[in-house]
Amino acid sequence: MAVRYVAETKTFILETKHSSYVMAVSRYGNLLHMYYGARIPDTDLDYLLTFQDRGFSPNPNEAGNDRTFSLDFLPQEFSTSRNGDYRNPSVELIWGEGGAAFSGRVAGYEVRPGAERIDGMPALWAASGEKVDTLEITLEDPVSQAEVKLAYVVFEEKDVIARSVKLVNRGQKELRLERLMSATVDFRTSDYDLIYFTGRHAMERELRRIPVWDGVHSIGSGRGASSHQYNPFAIICEKECGEDQGECWGFSLVYSGNFIIEAEKDQYKQLRVHAGINPQNFSFLLEPGEEFQAPQAVLAWSGTGLTGLSHIYHRIFRENLCRSPYRKKSRPILLNSWEAAYFDFDDEKILHIASEAADMGVELFVLDDGWFGKRDNDSAGLGDWTVNRDKIKIGIGRMSRKIHEMGMQFGLWIEPEMVSEDSELYRRHPDWCLREPGRPAVRGRYQLVLDLSRRDVCDYLISTMNGLLEKAEIEYVKWDMNRSIAEAWSALLDEKRQGEVLHRYMLGLYYVMDQVILKHPEIIFCGCSGGGGRFDPAMLYYQPQIWCSDNTDAVNRLKIQYGTSFAYPISSMEAHVSVCPNHITGRSVPFSTRGITAMDGMFGYELDPTKLTPEEKEMCREQIRFYKKYYKTIMDGDYYRLSSPYENQYFTAWQHVSQDQKKSLVSIVVTDKEGNDAQRFLKLRGLKEDAFYRIEGWRGKYSGKILMNAGIPVPFELGEYEGIQLGLKMI
Ligand code: DGJ
């Protein structure tokens, strides 16, 4: 059993294949966090708790005259406010007539097989027969009468512990929740680094690694979506931790809205990590008997460095997150019309582009923005999801049939959460968008945000989207969301409940996605938010792939995809070849390099094939052939970051290795070049040491051991921005 309670030591032990997570009940009933790290035998970990009189660290009343028992110093599993712990708490609330302390004591626990659904929100699920257990610990506070249920879903084989928290108002008066963290992990020391992923539109998930320092380092989003600016994923690691050595801990939040991840070094040089809904602009009113469910946090430990940690997340996100059958099924190579035509098209132009795409070997044609309403530019039409007959005279049904006749599947772009002021929908329902009372709404890309905290708006979207999807044969949908949310006010909610709006928006969005996306398992849904502005596990629950970034510059993409790969599997990253000079950066990079970079993901094109030279079209055919040859290895093989674009100015390299280690694809892109340059070498990874491999196009056979220890010479003749792909096959 992955979960045990040892009564003599009042200890809860969660065990995965390689890790142990241990909690114990203190002599006063507090739940203490004892250990999270390499798997250890059952031991009484009480000796790890040390007690000193800590000046200015108060003692709970029940400790009597014992000045050595202070919650300000003890490692806690669910830290509480106003109890003498001055670190940031797991929970903040106001109950009844203004009391604000919460003092939860362990009141019981239950162990259940499997993984349960979380109310209204995406969460990891267990496959049938998979070794997964859930521990639920109840904390009670007789004064506030708030009851907390901590749930731990232990994926034994996959080395993952998913934690979530529910708070129930068991009292007779209303309770206002102001903060509820999904995960809290206390480390006894703080000699660690914090790794997080930051960015902006068109430059998402840049890696940052900084020492944990005094005070609170907080990353997060207040933009109503998980955002381009920070990703809901962070790592704590030992100073010496690298790709293949050292201890590291991952914190990932299955949530697409406002979040925080905090790393706090306290006065005693300990570290506390929190992950949860951002308390800024958040509060939730609970009437007697009502409960609040916080999203799930996915925790993982690796003792074999950052690659080991990434492999844990890739595997669990590939196998236990997405509900779409396409998480396993092969996905078509697509061409998307956005950079090919933007808003400037009619059906003839689109069909011309499509037939050239078919001729290149493309398998799916996607019609991006501009096909509906009066959408001739981005200032109008959102909300009116009927075809624009001035542009698509033949209608979407016939367009789809014609694309199918060309031997391709058909995909469509939508942005259901938004409305343009210049639209029929807005004219009919001006009150359906988020807006502060008495003030005009804030615009983003000229558009307003529909109030998805309202059930009527959600139901309208569900019937409109389902109607649209049933009208034509559509195999792929790109679900976009193109602005940050500014206002958090809903016309329908009571004044005292306005702090709930942004979370209710997320619940509304999940409800819509449940009713639209999960009702169409035959369609591949691709997530998008101005590129990768909502690249998070909750979106991956619905959509097997997400458009990684609007930035298709192959050199910038090296960093964007490198950062994304720390948590997210390659099968989730949509990447396309576009034209040069690049539309965002103006940089020119060889066509072949653009192909190499885009093959580090779910491959496709973002260009007008009618404008390609015959040589370029031939290169596309060759790229498609090559990608299909390595598709399985890329899609569900193990991923190795061989060389970091942050640390190596000369080249970036990565490697996909099939699960059976028989096949591998190594990709190298040169990023800088010097005259009479050094010969550089690249050590491969993930191969079988004692097996022999042939490298496509090279003479000879090489043992896995030599390839991983001496490496291979990076071809000297590669110029700046040139690249190479090397296919390896075990013999
Ligand atoms: C933002 C997306 O990231 C682009 O690919 C494109 O779909 C535009 N929106 C369309 O408005």
Short mmCIF file of N, CA, C and O in Angstrom, two decimals, residues 87 92 203 220 222 224 406 413 428 450 464 482 669 710:
data_model
loop_
_atom_site.label_atom_id
_atom_site.label_comp_id
_atom_site.label_asym_id
_atom_site.label_seq_id
_atom_site.Cartn_x
_atom_site.Cartn_y
_atom_site.Cartn_z
N ARG A 87 5.38 32.91 9.28
CA ARG A 87 5.58 32.65 7.86
C ARG A 87 4.21 32.74 7.16
O ARG A 87 3.18 32.72 7.82
N GLU A 92 -6.18 31.58 5.25
CA GLU A 92 -6.60 32.79 5.96
C GLU A 92 -8.11 32.88 5.82
O GLU A 92 -8.64 32.72 4.71
N MET A 203 7.44 35.46 -25.88
CA MET A 203 8.72 35.00 -25.29
C MET A 203 8.39 34.35 -23.94
O MET A 203 8.73 34.86 -22.88
N GLY A 220 3.69 34.41 -9.91
CA GLY A 220 2.27 34.13 -10.01
C GLY A 220 1.61 34.96 -11.10
O GLY A 220 2.27 35.65 -11.87
N GLY A 222 -1.91 37.53 -11.91
CA GLY A 222 -3.12 38.24 -11.50
C GLY A 222 -3.90 38.59 -12.75
O GLY A 222 -4.73 39.48 -12.74
N GLY A 224 -5.84 36.69 -14.63
CA GLY A 224 -7.06 35.92 -14.92
C GLY A 224 -6.79 34.64 -15.69
O GLY A 224 -7.66 33.80 -15.83
N MET A 406 -9.48 17.02 -50.73
CA MET A 406 -8.04 17.14 -51.02
C MET A 406 -7.23 16.13 -50.24
O MET A 406 -6.01 16.10 -50.30
N TRP A 413 -10.54 27.76 -36.00
CA TRP A 413 -10.14 28.58 -34.87
C TRP A 413 -11.38 29.17 -34.19
O TRP A 413 -12.32 29.61 -34.87
N ARG A 428 -26.68 42.61 -28.25
CA ARG A 428 -27.81 41.94 -27.56
C ARG A 428 -27.59 41.86 -26.05
O ARG A 428 -28.50 41.99 -25.26
N LEU A 450 -16.07 37.83 -21.76
CA LEU A 450 -17.40 37.38 -21.33
C LEU A 450 -17.34 36.90 -19.88
O LEU A 450 -16.33 36.33 -19.45
N THR A 464 -23.81 27.24 -28.44
CA THR A 464 -23.27 27.82 -29.68
C THR A 464 -22.11 26.99 -30.20
O THR A 464 -22.02 26.69 -31.39
N ASN A 482 -7.30 35.76 -26.13
CA ASN A 482 -6.30 36.74 -26.52
C ASN A 482 -6.18 38.01 -25.70
O ASN A 482 -5.87 39.06 -26.25
N VAL A 669 21.42 22.81 -32.99
CA VAL A 669 21.32 24.07 -33.73
C VAL A 669 22.46 24.98 -33.25
O VAL A 669 22.63 25.22 -32.05
N ALA A 710 32.36 9.93 -24.45
CA ALA A 710 33.22 10.78 -25.29
C ALA A 710 32.36 11.73 -26.12
O ALA A 710 32.79 12.80 -26.51
#
